[in-house]
mmCIF file of C-alpha atoms and ligand atoms in Angstrom:
data_model
loop_
_atom_site.group_PDB
_atom_site.id
_atom_site.type_symbol
_atom_site.label_atom_id
_atom_site.label_comp_id
_atom_site.label_asym_id
_atom_site.label_seq_id
_atom_site.Cartn_x
_atom_site.Cartn_y
_atom_site.Cartn_z
ATOM 1 C CA UNK A 1 -24.164 -113.751 -75.462
ATOM 2 C CA UNK A 2 -22.143 -111.729 -72.979
ATOM 3 C CA UNK A 3 -22.811 -112.843 -69.426
ATOM 4 C CA UNK A 4 -22.781 -110.660 -66.342
ATOM 5 C CA UNK A 5 -22.376 -111.339 -62.631
ATOM 6 C CA UNK A 6 -23.300 -108.976 -59.844
ATOM 7 C CA UNK A 7 -20.703 -109.074 -57.069
ATOM 8 C CA UNK A 8 -22.283 -107.605 -53.971
ATOM 9 C CA UNK A 9 -19.724 -106.716 -51.355
ATOM 10 C CA UNK A 10 -21.229 -106.976 -47.886
ATOM 11 C CA UNK A 11 -18.339 -108.107 -45.703
ATOM 12 C CA UNK A 12 -17.857 -104.766 -43.946
ATOM 13 C CA UNK A 13 -18.761 -104.046 -40.339
ATOM 14 C CA UNK A 14 -20.643 -100.811 -41.080
ATOM 15 C CA UNK A 15 -19.944 -99.310 -37.678
ATOM 16 C CA UNK A 16 -20.833 -95.715 -38.556
ATOM 17 C CA UNK A 17 -24.482 -96.663 -39.065
ATOM 18 C CA UNK A 18 -24.884 -97.586 -35.379
ATOM 19 C CA UNK A 19 -27.009 -100.483 -34.154
ATOM 20 C CA UNK A 20 -26.134 -103.883 -32.703
ATOM 21 C CA UNK A 21 -25.553 -105.614 -36.037
ATOM 22 C CA UNK A 22 -23.800 -104.471 -39.239
ATOM 23 C CA UNK A 23 -25.852 -102.008 -41.268
ATOM 24 C CA UNK A 24 -26.463 -104.423 -44.157
ATOM 25 C CA UNK A 25 -28.513 -106.642 -41.814
ATOM 26 C CA UNK A 26 -30.591 -103.840 -40.331
ATOM 27 C CA UNK A 27 -34.207 -103.535 -41.476
ATOM 28 C CA UNK A 28 -35.351 -101.081 -44.101
ATOM 29 C CA UNK A 29 -39.148 -101.049 -44.492
ATOM 30 C CA UNK A 30 -39.549 -104.684 -43.544
ATOM 31 C CA UNK A 31 -36.600 -106.204 -45.411
ATOM 32 C CA UNK A 32 -32.938 -106.062 -44.500
ATOM 33 C CA UNK A 33 -30.720 -103.675 -46.453
ATOM 34 C CA UNK A 34 -28.869 -106.637 -47.944
ATOM 35 C CA UNK A 35 -32.026 -108.469 -49.051
ATOM 36 C CA UNK A 36 -33.134 -105.342 -50.883
ATOM 37 C CA UNK A 37 -29.740 -105.007 -52.570
ATOM 38 C CA UNK A 38 -29.725 -108.666 -53.613
ATOM 39 C CA UNK A 39 -33.297 -108.459 -54.915
ATOM 40 C CA UNK A 40 -32.428 -105.447 -57.090
ATOM 41 C CA UNK A 41 -29.956 -107.596 -59.028
ATOM 42 C CA UNK A 42 -31.783 -110.923 -58.762
ATOM 43 C CA UNK A 43 -34.804 -109.531 -60.611
ATOM 44 C CA UNK A 44 -32.740 -107.821 -63.333
ATOM 45 C CA UNK A 45 -33.053 -109.661 -66.670
ATOM 46 C CA UNK A 46 -29.381 -109.194 -67.653
ATOM 47 C CA UNK A 47 -27.798 -110.525 -64.459
ATOM 48 C CA UNK A 48 -26.755 -114.160 -64.905
ATOM 49 C CA UNK A 49 -24.952 -114.779 -61.622
ATOM 50 C CA UNK A 50 -25.139 -113.321 -58.132
ATOM 51 C CA UNK A 51 -22.037 -113.451 -55.941
ATOM 52 C CA UNK A 52 -22.332 -112.209 -52.389
ATOM 53 C CA UNK A 53 -19.106 -111.492 -50.521
ATOM 54 C CA UNK A 54 -19.727 -111.809 -46.795
ATOM 55 C CA UNK A 55 -17.942 -111.820 -43.480
ATOM 56 C CA UNK A 56 -17.594 -115.270 -41.830
ATOM 57 C CA UNK A 57 -18.742 -113.627 -38.582
ATOM 58 C CA UNK A 58 -22.145 -112.950 -40.181
ATOM 59 C CA UNK A 59 -23.006 -116.523 -41.223
ATOM 60 C CA UNK A 60 -25.776 -116.807 -38.609
ATOM 61 C CA UNK A 61 -27.360 -113.523 -39.706
ATOM 62 C CA UNK A 62 -27.090 -114.547 -43.364
ATOM 63 C CA UNK A 63 -28.839 -117.865 -42.747
ATOM 64 C CA UNK A 64 -32.049 -115.975 -41.873
ATOM 65 C CA UNK A 65 -32.163 -113.929 -45.073
ATOM 66 C CA UNK A 66 -33.764 -114.508 -48.466
ATOM 67 C CA UNK A 67 -30.713 -114.130 -50.693
ATOM 68 C CA UNK A 68 -32.255 -115.582 -53.880
ATOM 69 C CA UNK A 69 -29.719 -117.726 -55.753
ATOM 70 C CA UNK A 70 -26.659 -115.807 -54.570
ATOM 71 C CA UNK A 71 -23.380 -117.714 -54.280
ATOM 72 C CA UNK A 72 -21.870 -116.830 -50.901
ATOM 73 C CA UNK A 73 -18.133 -116.347 -50.626
ATOM 74 C CA UNK A 74 -16.162 -115.220 -47.601
ATOM 75 C CA UNK A 75 -14.342 -111.911 -47.940
ATOM 76 C CA UNK A 76 -10.817 -111.075 -46.854
ATOM 77 C CA UNK A 77 -9.151 -108.709 -44.421
ATOM 78 C CA UNK A 78 -9.449 -105.706 -46.708
ATOM 79 C CA UNK A 79 -11.996 -104.424 -49.197
ATOM 80 C CA UNK A 80 -9.633 -105.289 -52.069
ATOM 81 C CA UNK A 81 -9.276 -108.866 -50.838
ATOM 82 C CA UNK A 82 -13.060 -109.202 -50.539
ATOM 83 C CA UNK A 83 -13.680 -107.890 -54.041
ATOM 84 C CA UNK A 84 -10.996 -110.179 -55.426
ATOM 85 C CA UNK A 85 -12.663 -113.184 -53.754
ATOM 86 C CA UNK A 86 -15.880 -112.171 -55.525
ATOM 87 C CA UNK A 87 -14.228 -111.716 -58.930
ATOM 88 C CA UNK A 88 -12.550 -115.105 -58.578
ATOM 89 C CA UNK A 89 -15.899 -116.734 -57.826
ATOM 90 C CA UNK A 90 -17.721 -115.125 -60.768
ATOM 91 C CA UNK A 91 -17.699 -117.159 -63.990
ATOM 92 C CA UNK A 92 -19.106 -114.522 -66.346
ATOM 93 C CA UNK A 93 -17.646 -112.226 -69.036
ATOM 94 C CA UNK A 94 -18.504 -109.060 -67.109
ATOM 95 C CA UNK A 95 -18.774 -108.262 -63.422
ATOM 96 C CA UNK A 96 -20.698 -105.472 -61.712
ATOM 97 C CA UNK A 97 -19.149 -104.748 -58.332
ATOM 98 C CA UNK A 98 -21.725 -103.229 -55.997
ATOM 99 C CA UNK A 99 -21.804 -101.998 -52.457
ATOM 100 C CA UNK A 100 -24.178 -104.075 -50.312
ATOM 101 C CA UNK A 101 -25.227 -100.852 -48.552
ATOM 102 C CA UNK A 102 -26.762 -99.346 -51.722
ATOM 103 C CA UNK A 103 -30.150 -101.098 -51.659
ATOM 104 C CA UNK A 104 -32.006 -98.610 -53.853
ATOM 105 C CA UNK A 105 -30.019 -99.130 -57.049
ATOM 106 C CA UNK A 106 -32.364 -98.939 -60.027
ATOM 107 C CA UNK A 107 -32.751 -101.334 -62.953
ATOM 108 C CA UNK A 108 -31.938 -98.388 -65.242
ATOM 109 C CA UNK A 109 -28.489 -97.904 -63.697
ATOM 110 C CA UNK A 110 -27.722 -101.637 -63.856
ATOM 111 C CA UNK A 111 -28.820 -101.728 -67.528
ATOM 112 C CA UNK A 112 -26.796 -98.648 -68.437
ATOM 113 C CA UNK A 113 -23.601 -99.937 -66.828
ATOM 114 C CA UNK A 114 -23.966 -103.250 -68.701
ATOM 115 C CA UNK A 115 -24.656 -101.390 -71.949
ATOM 116 C CA UNK A 116 -21.584 -99.171 -71.545
ATOM 117 C CA UNK A 117 -19.380 -102.261 -71.168
ATOM 118 C CA UNK A 118 -20.024 -103.017 -74.857
ATOM 119 C CA UNK A 119 -17.638 -100.150 -75.681
ATOM 120 C CA UNK A 120 -15.555 -99.605 -72.558
ATOM 121 C CA UNK A 121 -13.427 -101.766 -70.287
ATOM 122 C CA UNK A 122 -15.192 -100.216 -67.309
ATOM 123 C CA UNK A 123 -18.326 -98.176 -66.545
ATOM 124 C CA UNK A 124 -19.728 -96.723 -63.355
ATOM 125 C CA UNK A 125 -22.528 -94.387 -62.267
ATOM 126 C CA UNK A 126 -21.724 -90.992 -60.819
ATOM 127 C CA UNK A 127 -23.400 -87.674 -60.085
ATOM 128 C CA UNK A 128 -22.085 -84.242 -60.881
ATOM 129 C CA UNK A 129 -21.329 -81.919 -57.979
ATOM 130 C CA UNK A 130 -23.737 -78.970 -57.855
ATOM 131 C CA UNK A 131 -22.868 -77.375 -54.510
ATOM 132 C CA UNK A 132 -19.912 -75.015 -54.294
ATOM 133 C CA UNK A 133 -16.855 -76.702 -52.819
ATOM 134 C CA UNK A 134 -14.448 -75.330 -50.229
ATOM 135 C CA UNK A 135 -11.334 -76.409 -48.564
ATOM 136 C CA UNK A 136 -11.430 -75.830 -44.831
ATOM 137 C CA UNK A 137 -9.404 -76.248 -41.709
ATOM 138 C CA UNK A 138 -10.218 -75.830 -38.001
ATOM 139 C CA UNK A 139 -13.761 -74.681 -38.824
ATOM 140 C CA UNK A 140 -12.684 -72.013 -41.315
ATOM 141 C CA UNK A 141 -12.815 -71.845 -45.080
ATOM 142 C CA UNK A 142 -9.280 -71.748 -46.375
ATOM 143 C CA UNK A 143 -9.999 -71.699 -50.106
ATOM 144 C CA UNK A 144 -12.712 -72.287 -52.703
ATOM 145 C CA UNK A 145 -12.314 -75.466 -54.706
ATOM 146 C CA UNK A 146 -13.426 -75.685 -58.324
ATOM 147 C CA UNK A 147 -16.189 -78.235 -58.852
ATOM 148 C CA UNK A 148 -15.680 -78.573 -62.600
ATOM 149 C CA UNK A 149 -15.044 -82.161 -63.680
ATOM 150 C CA UNK A 150 -15.796 -83.491 -60.214
ATOM 151 C CA UNK A 151 -18.149 -86.439 -59.738
ATOM 152 C CA UNK A 152 -19.624 -88.302 -56.785
ATOM 153 C CA UNK A 153 -18.936 -91.988 -57.425
ATOM 154 C CA UNK A 154 -21.588 -94.673 -57.004
ATOM 155 C CA UNK A 155 -21.839 -98.397 -57.688
ATOM 156 C CA UNK A 156 -22.303 -100.823 -59.434
ATOM 157 C CA UNK A 157 -18.921 -100.413 -61.066
ATOM 158 C CA UNK A 158 -18.806 -102.680 -64.085
ATOM 159 C CA UNK A 159 -15.793 -104.237 -65.797
ATOM 160 C CA UNK A 160 -14.800 -107.004 -68.119
ATOM 161 C CA UNK A 161 -13.955 -109.704 -65.629
ATOM 162 C CA UNK A 162 -10.525 -110.668 -66.959
ATOM 163 C CA UNK A 163 -9.369 -107.051 -67.063
ATOM 164 C CA UNK A 164 -10.440 -106.081 -63.558
ATOM 165 C CA UNK A 165 -8.930 -109.351 -62.306
ATOM 166 C CA UNK A 166 -5.569 -108.358 -63.821
ATOM 167 C CA UNK A 167 -5.965 -104.842 -62.437
ATOM 168 C CA UNK A 168 -6.562 -106.147 -58.891
ATOM 169 C CA UNK A 169 -3.617 -108.548 -59.192
ATOM 170 C CA UNK A 170 -1.355 -105.657 -60.170
ATOM 171 C CA UNK A 171 -2.635 -103.242 -57.487
ATOM 172 C CA UNK A 172 -0.773 -102.702 -54.264
ATOM 173 C CA UNK A 173 -3.986 -102.406 -52.234
ATOM 174 C CA UNK A 174 -5.810 -99.725 -50.281
ATOM 175 C CA UNK A 175 -7.986 -98.464 -53.126
ATOM 176 C CA UNK A 176 -11.255 -96.687 -52.230
ATOM 177 C CA UNK A 177 -13.153 -98.399 -55.010
ATOM 178 C CA UNK A 178 -12.669 -100.546 -58.104
ATOM 179 C CA UNK A 179 -12.581 -97.636 -60.532
ATOM 180 C CA UNK A 180 -9.410 -96.535 -58.735
ATOM 181 C CA UNK A 181 -7.965 -100.032 -59.247
ATOM 182 C CA UNK A 182 -9.011 -99.999 -62.922
ATOM 183 C CA UNK A 183 -7.486 -96.561 -63.579
ATOM 184 C CA UNK A 184 -4.197 -97.601 -61.995
ATOM 185 C CA UNK A 185 -4.115 -100.405 -64.562
ATOM 186 C CA UNK A 186 -4.860 -98.030 -67.436
ATOM 187 C CA UNK A 187 -8.433 -99.186 -68.080
ATOM 188 C CA UNK A 188 -10.938 -96.852 -69.731
ATOM 189 C CA UNK A 189 -13.886 -96.247 -67.383
ATOM 190 C CA UNK A 190 -17.011 -94.561 -68.763
ATOM 191 C CA UNK A 191 -19.181 -92.407 -66.504
ATOM 192 C CA UNK A 192 -22.894 -93.093 -66.694
ATOM 193 C CA UNK A 193 -25.551 -90.966 -65.023
ATOM 194 C CA UNK A 194 -26.149 -92.042 -61.436
ATOM 195 C CA UNK A 195 -29.188 -91.478 -59.289
ATOM 196 C CA UNK A 196 -29.623 -89.576 -56.002
ATOM 197 C CA UNK A 197 -31.733 -92.489 -54.753
ATOM 198 C CA UNK A 198 -28.781 -94.856 -55.219
ATOM 199 C CA UNK A 199 -27.487 -93.681 -51.859
ATOM 200 C CA UNK A 200 -25.060 -95.549 -49.667
ATOM 201 C CA UNK A 201 -26.376 -96.217 -46.206
ATOM 202 C CA UNK A 202 -23.601 -95.047 -43.948
ATOM 203 C CA UNK A 203 -25.014 -93.203 -40.951
ATOM 204 C CA UNK A 204 -28.130 -93.788 -38.808
ATOM 205 C CA UNK A 205 -30.016 -90.901 -40.470
ATOM 206 C CA UNK A 206 -29.513 -92.564 -43.862
ATOM 207 C CA UNK A 207 -32.071 -95.219 -42.890
ATOM 208 C CA UNK A 208 -34.758 -92.567 -42.498
ATOM 209 C CA UNK A 209 -33.844 -91.055 -45.868
ATOM 210 C CA UNK A 210 -33.871 -94.438 -47.586
ATOM 211 C CA UNK A 211 -37.259 -95.242 -46.025
ATOM 212 C CA UNK A 212 -38.675 -91.968 -47.374
ATOM 213 C CA UNK A 213 -37.339 -92.766 -50.830
ATOM 214 C CA UNK A 214 -38.893 -96.233 -50.684
ATOM 215 C CA UNK A 215 -42.246 -94.782 -49.673
ATOM 216 C CA UNK A 216 -42.200 -92.375 -52.613
ATOM 217 C CA UNK A 217 -41.370 -95.296 -54.821
ATOM 218 C CA UNK A 218 -44.804 -96.886 -54.460
ATOM 219 C CA UNK A 219 -45.116 -100.069 -56.500
ATOM 220 C CA UNK A 220 -48.296 -99.760 -58.560
ATOM 221 C CA UNK A 221 -49.233 -102.579 -60.921
ATOM 222 C CA UNK A 222 -51.973 -102.823 -63.520
ATOM 223 C CA UNK A 223 -53.133 -106.158 -64.831
ATOM 224 C CA UNK A 224 -55.596 -107.101 -67.508
ATOM 225 C CA UNK A 225 -57.605 -110.263 -67.998
ATOM 226 C CA UNK A 226 -59.736 -111.564 -70.853
ATOM 227 C CA UNK A 227 -61.912 -114.637 -70.985
ATOM 228 C CA UNK A 228 -64.563 -116.234 -73.190
ATOM 229 C CA UNK A 229 -66.971 -119.089 -72.551
ATOM 230 C CA UNK A 230 -69.439 -120.471 -75.065
ATOM 231 C CA UNK A 231 -73.094 -121.079 -74.335
ATOM 232 C CA UNK A 232 -74.317 -124.634 -73.866
ATOM 233 C CA UNK A 233 -77.488 -126.352 -72.715
ATOM 234 C CA UNK A 234 -78.706 -125.041 -69.389
ATOM 235 C CA UNK A 235 -80.998 -122.677 -67.545
ATOM 236 C CA UNK A 236 -78.604 -120.268 -65.838
ATOM 237 C CA UNK A 237 -75.148 -118.728 -66.065
ATOM 238 C CA UNK A 238 -72.802 -117.830 -63.199
ATOM 239 C CA UNK A 239 -71.307 -114.366 -63.679
ATOM 240 C CA UNK A 240 -69.099 -112.669 -61.087
ATOM 241 C CA UNK A 241 -70.272 -115.163 -58.484
ATOM 242 C CA UNK A 242 -73.999 -114.597 -59.101
ATOM 243 C CA UNK A 243 -76.336 -117.136 -60.676
ATOM 244 C CA UNK A 244 -78.424 -115.480 -63.407
ATOM 245 C CA UNK A 245 -81.365 -117.332 -65.022
ATOM 246 C CA UNK A 246 -80.882 -117.694 -68.775
ATOM 247 C CA UNK A 247 -81.974 -119.820 -71.725
ATOM 248 C CA UNK A 248 -78.496 -121.384 -71.839
ATOM 249 C CA UNK A 249 -75.644 -122.251 -69.540
ATOM 250 C CA UNK A 250 -71.942 -121.557 -70.057
ATOM 251 C CA UNK A 251 -69.564 -124.331 -71.013
ATOM 252 C CA UNK A 252 -66.257 -124.659 -69.199
ATOM 253 C CA UNK A 253 -64.137 -126.885 -67.056
ATOM 254 C CA UNK A 254 -65.090 -124.992 -63.910
ATOM 255 C CA UNK A 255 -68.372 -123.151 -63.331
ATOM 256 C CA UNK A 256 -67.423 -121.077 -66.405
ATOM 257 C CA UNK A 257 -67.702 -117.771 -64.546
ATOM 258 C CA UNK A 258 -66.219 -115.708 -67.331
ATOM 259 C CA UNK A 259 -66.245 -112.453 -65.313
ATOM 260 C CA UNK A 260 -64.502 -113.894 -62.289
ATOM 261 C CA UNK A 261 -61.944 -115.603 -64.519
ATOM 262 C CA UNK A 262 -61.055 -112.310 -66.208
ATOM 263 C CA UNK A 263 -60.591 -110.562 -62.850
ATOM 264 C CA UNK A 264 -58.509 -113.482 -61.554
ATOM 265 C CA UNK A 265 -56.266 -113.370 -64.626
ATOM 266 C CA UNK A 266 -55.910 -109.597 -64.231
ATOM 267 C CA UNK A 267 -54.512 -110.137 -60.725
ATOM 268 C CA UNK A 268 -52.087 -112.817 -61.933
ATOM 269 C CA UNK A 269 -51.163 -110.460 -64.769
ATOM 270 C CA UNK A 270 -50.402 -107.549 -62.458
ATOM 271 C CA UNK A 271 -48.122 -109.867 -60.469
ATOM 272 C CA UNK A 272 -46.535 -111.230 -63.684
ATOM 273 C CA UNK A 273 -47.316 -114.667 -62.269
ATOM 274 C CA UNK A 274 -48.997 -116.525 -65.073
ATOM 275 C CA UNK A 275 -52.714 -117.177 -65.466
ATOM 276 C CA UNK A 276 -55.530 -119.407 -64.216
ATOM 277 C CA UNK A 277 -54.646 -122.188 -66.653
ATOM 278 C CA UNK A 278 -51.152 -122.371 -65.216
ATOM 279 C CA UNK A 279 -52.228 -122.447 -61.570
ATOM 280 C CA UNK A 280 -55.293 -124.647 -62.146
ATOM 281 C CA UNK A 281 -54.626 -126.777 -65.249
ATOM 282 C CA UNK A 282 -57.851 -127.735 -67.118
ATOM 283 C CA UNK A 283 -56.285 -131.177 -67.625
ATOM 284 C CA UNK A 284 -56.427 -131.762 -63.856
ATOM 285 C CA UNK A 285 -59.779 -133.437 -63.007
ATOM 286 C CA UNK A 286 -59.830 -131.947 -59.488
ATOM 287 C CA UNK A 287 -60.767 -128.531 -60.971
ATOM 288 C CA UNK A 288 -63.663 -129.888 -63.072
ATOM 289 C CA UNK A 289 -66.774 -128.002 -62.030
ATOM 290 C CA UNK A 290 -64.797 -126.124 -59.351
ATOM 291 C CA UNK A 291 -66.350 -122.902 -58.145
ATOM 292 C CA UNK A 292 -64.380 -119.994 -59.568
ATOM 293 C CA UNK A 293 -64.014 -118.284 -56.198
ATOM 294 C CA UNK A 294 -61.279 -120.847 -55.481
ATOM 295 C CA UNK A 295 -59.246 -119.356 -58.342
ATOM 296 C CA UNK A 296 -59.942 -115.763 -57.343
ATOM 297 C CA UNK A 297 -59.100 -116.434 -53.696
ATOM 298 C CA UNK A 298 -55.814 -117.994 -54.808
ATOM 299 C CA UNK A 299 -54.889 -114.932 -56.895
ATOM 300 C CA UNK A 300 -55.803 -112.557 -54.054
ATOM 301 C CA UNK A 301 -53.693 -114.566 -51.591
ATOM 302 C CA UNK A 302 -50.764 -114.536 -54.017
ATOM 303 C CA UNK A 303 -51.056 -110.739 -54.261
ATOM 304 C CA UNK A 304 -51.233 -110.401 -50.472
ATOM 305 C CA UNK A 305 -48.317 -112.805 -49.932
ATOM 306 C CA UNK A 306 -46.256 -110.628 -52.258
ATOM 307 C CA UNK A 307 -47.080 -107.493 -50.296
ATOM 308 C CA UNK A 308 -49.744 -106.054 -52.587
ATOM 309 C CA UNK A 309 -53.229 -104.901 -51.837
ATOM 310 C CA UNK A 310 -55.856 -104.645 -54.546
ATOM 311 C CA UNK A 311 -56.820 -101.042 -55.022
ATOM 312 C CA UNK A 312 -59.646 -101.590 -57.474
ATOM 313 C CA UNK A 313 -61.066 -104.034 -59.968
ATOM 314 C CA UNK A 314 -63.131 -103.227 -63.052
ATOM 315 C CA UNK A 315 -64.848 -105.966 -65.022
ATOM 316 C CA UNK A 316 -66.830 -105.630 -68.257
ATOM 317 C CA UNK A 317 -69.086 -108.437 -69.444
ATOM 318 C CA UNK A 318 -69.781 -108.521 -73.186
ATOM 319 C CA UNK A 319 -73.049 -110.179 -74.214
ATOM 320 C CA UNK A 320 -76.447 -109.449 -75.741
ATOM 321 C CA UNK A 321 -78.234 -111.584 -73.149
ATOM 322 C CA UNK A 322 -78.805 -112.087 -70.265
ATOM 323 C CA UNK A 323 -79.301 -108.534 -69.011
ATOM 324 C CA UNK A 324 -76.571 -107.751 -66.478
ATOM 325 C CA UNK A 325 -77.847 -104.425 -65.106
ATOM 326 C CA UNK A 326 -80.348 -105.883 -62.621
ATOM 327 C CA UNK A 327 -77.623 -108.103 -61.139
ATOM 328 C CA UNK A 328 -74.572 -105.844 -61.204
ATOM 329 C CA UNK A 329 -74.891 -104.659 -57.587
ATOM 330 C CA UNK A 330 -75.056 -108.281 -56.377
ATOM 331 C CA UNK A 331 -72.056 -109.121 -58.573
ATOM 332 C CA UNK A 332 -70.017 -106.238 -57.172
ATOM 333 C CA UNK A 333 -70.946 -107.226 -53.622
ATOM 334 C CA UNK A 334 -69.995 -110.860 -54.174
ATOM 335 C CA UNK A 335 -66.690 -110.004 -55.907
ATOM 336 C CA UNK A 336 -65.812 -107.494 -53.154
ATOM 337 C CA UNK A 337 -66.628 -110.095 -50.488
ATOM 338 C CA UNK A 338 -64.373 -112.728 -52.057
ATOM 339 C CA UNK A 339 -61.522 -110.259 -52.560
ATOM 340 C CA UNK A 340 -61.878 -108.674 -49.122
ATOM 341 C CA UNK A 341 -62.441 -105.223 -50.612
ATOM 342 C CA UNK A 342 -64.857 -102.358 -50.265
ATOM 343 C CA UNK A 343 -67.652 -102.558 -52.791
ATOM 344 C CA UNK A 344 -66.921 -99.048 -54.033
ATOM 345 C CA UNK A 345 -63.628 -100.322 -55.420
ATOM 346 C CA UNK A 346 -65.218 -103.104 -57.442
ATOM 347 C CA UNK A 347 -66.998 -102.381 -60.697
ATOM 348 C CA UNK A 348 -69.031 -104.804 -62.805
ATOM 349 C CA UNK A 349 -70.560 -103.385 -65.945
ATOM 350 C CA UNK A 350 -71.762 -104.759 -69.250
ATOM 351 C CA UNK A 351 -71.980 -103.931 -72.891
ATOM 352 C CA UNK A 352 -73.359 -105.577 -75.967
ATOM 353 C CA UNK A 353 -71.316 -105.841 -79.146
ATOM 354 C CA UNK A 354 -74.115 -104.435 -81.338
ATOM 355 C CA UNK A 355 -75.006 -107.941 -82.503
ATOM 356 C CA UNK A 356 -71.568 -108.235 -84.114
ATOM 357 C CA UNK A 357 -69.228 -111.180 -83.725
ATOM 358 C CA UNK A 358 -69.644 -114.252 -81.547
ATOM 359 C CA UNK A 359 -71.047 -112.345 -78.594
ATOM 360 C CA UNK A 360 -73.427 -110.494 -80.925
ATOM 361 C CA UNK A 361 -74.671 -113.761 -82.370
ATOM 362 C CA UNK A 362 -75.271 -115.065 -78.856
ATOM 363 C CA UNK A 363 -72.714 -117.841 -79.080
ATOM 364 C CA UNK A 364 -71.066 -117.013 -75.785
ATOM 365 C CA UNK A 365 -69.998 -114.357 -73.295
ATOM 366 C CA UNK A 366 -66.686 -112.496 -73.204
ATOM 367 C CA UNK A 367 -65.251 -110.518 -70.342
ATOM 368 C CA UNK A 368 -62.365 -108.128 -69.866
ATOM 369 C CA UNK A 369 -61.029 -106.917 -66.520
ATOM 370 C CA UNK A 370 -58.468 -104.522 -65.142
ATOM 371 C CA UNK A 371 -57.108 -104.483 -61.604
ATOM 372 C CA UNK A 372 -54.684 -102.219 -59.793
ATOM 373 C CA UNK A 373 -52.339 -103.635 -57.187
ATOM 374 C CA UNK A 374 -50.459 -101.369 -54.799
ATOM 375 C CA UNK A 375 -47.494 -102.161 -52.599
ATOM 376 C CA UNK A 376 -46.761 -99.509 -50.003
HETATM 377 MG MG1 LIG B 1 -62.459 -119.091 -68.168
#
């Protein structure tokens, strides 16, 4: 297996962006620029190591940030020296060298750079130039400039580690980026399609543009949940928080609220954070007979803690009996109350299975649920 490190270069002073602190520490919709950049790589499935090249003067600022599992290394006097410190720290086959001030890099670009390294010594994203180009002097156009074969370079710039290490060792310094260093060493660098959103934050107005892009990039998650409980001796069942008289009860380690369990699992699912069984193991006696709202409240808090709000929840109960219709308004009200939502965003409905299968034979109740989570 080829391994890949992301080397995020964030040792610069970023003076053009204005502000009291370097641009990579300034906030962008609630998180610092650098935290967003780090998170983009930390959550990518093909990144095995995170190396963050920083300025020793920023150690206090860095201590306050959530930098995942990044290995911090101090940069040098120049950009080349900083990158080299990062390459020397990485222990992987490939390295992706990325500008800390490009927080909106997409998973697609990271994947495509890694993929291109299967066949090329280097690969980097770039955009074609669509505007006409001029040369100018003293406020006057002096000549048109052909835009054919011109590209706007972005990062991450990916290389086989040993080759870019040799290239840096052989370079005299002062390169604008690592592709320049690679070319000087004769390495083949493939161009992959970049993204306008993968902008480099350079000037104060760039923050406003990046914030707009983030707002357009609303994080919408769907989750599904499914649960079954069998009937047992009893005189009522608890469904979506409402006690319904019935000829049987439902068997389960908690109150066996099959509807609430499905909705809870749908929330965990949307977050990609496991399921009820993982958070509340049935083997743990403290959850025996526990009211299911404890589970649902936990899932809702997890969603909220991760910046999501629940946009809607839809739960379907599958059984022949008891009749759900007379209780569905109470169920919606109770579910909405527990989740802190408006009732018109919570649906509880029911269907029979035409007397087919275990629900049709009246052996138990099944439930499926879908929820939508939204992060603005
Ligand atoms: Mg259950």
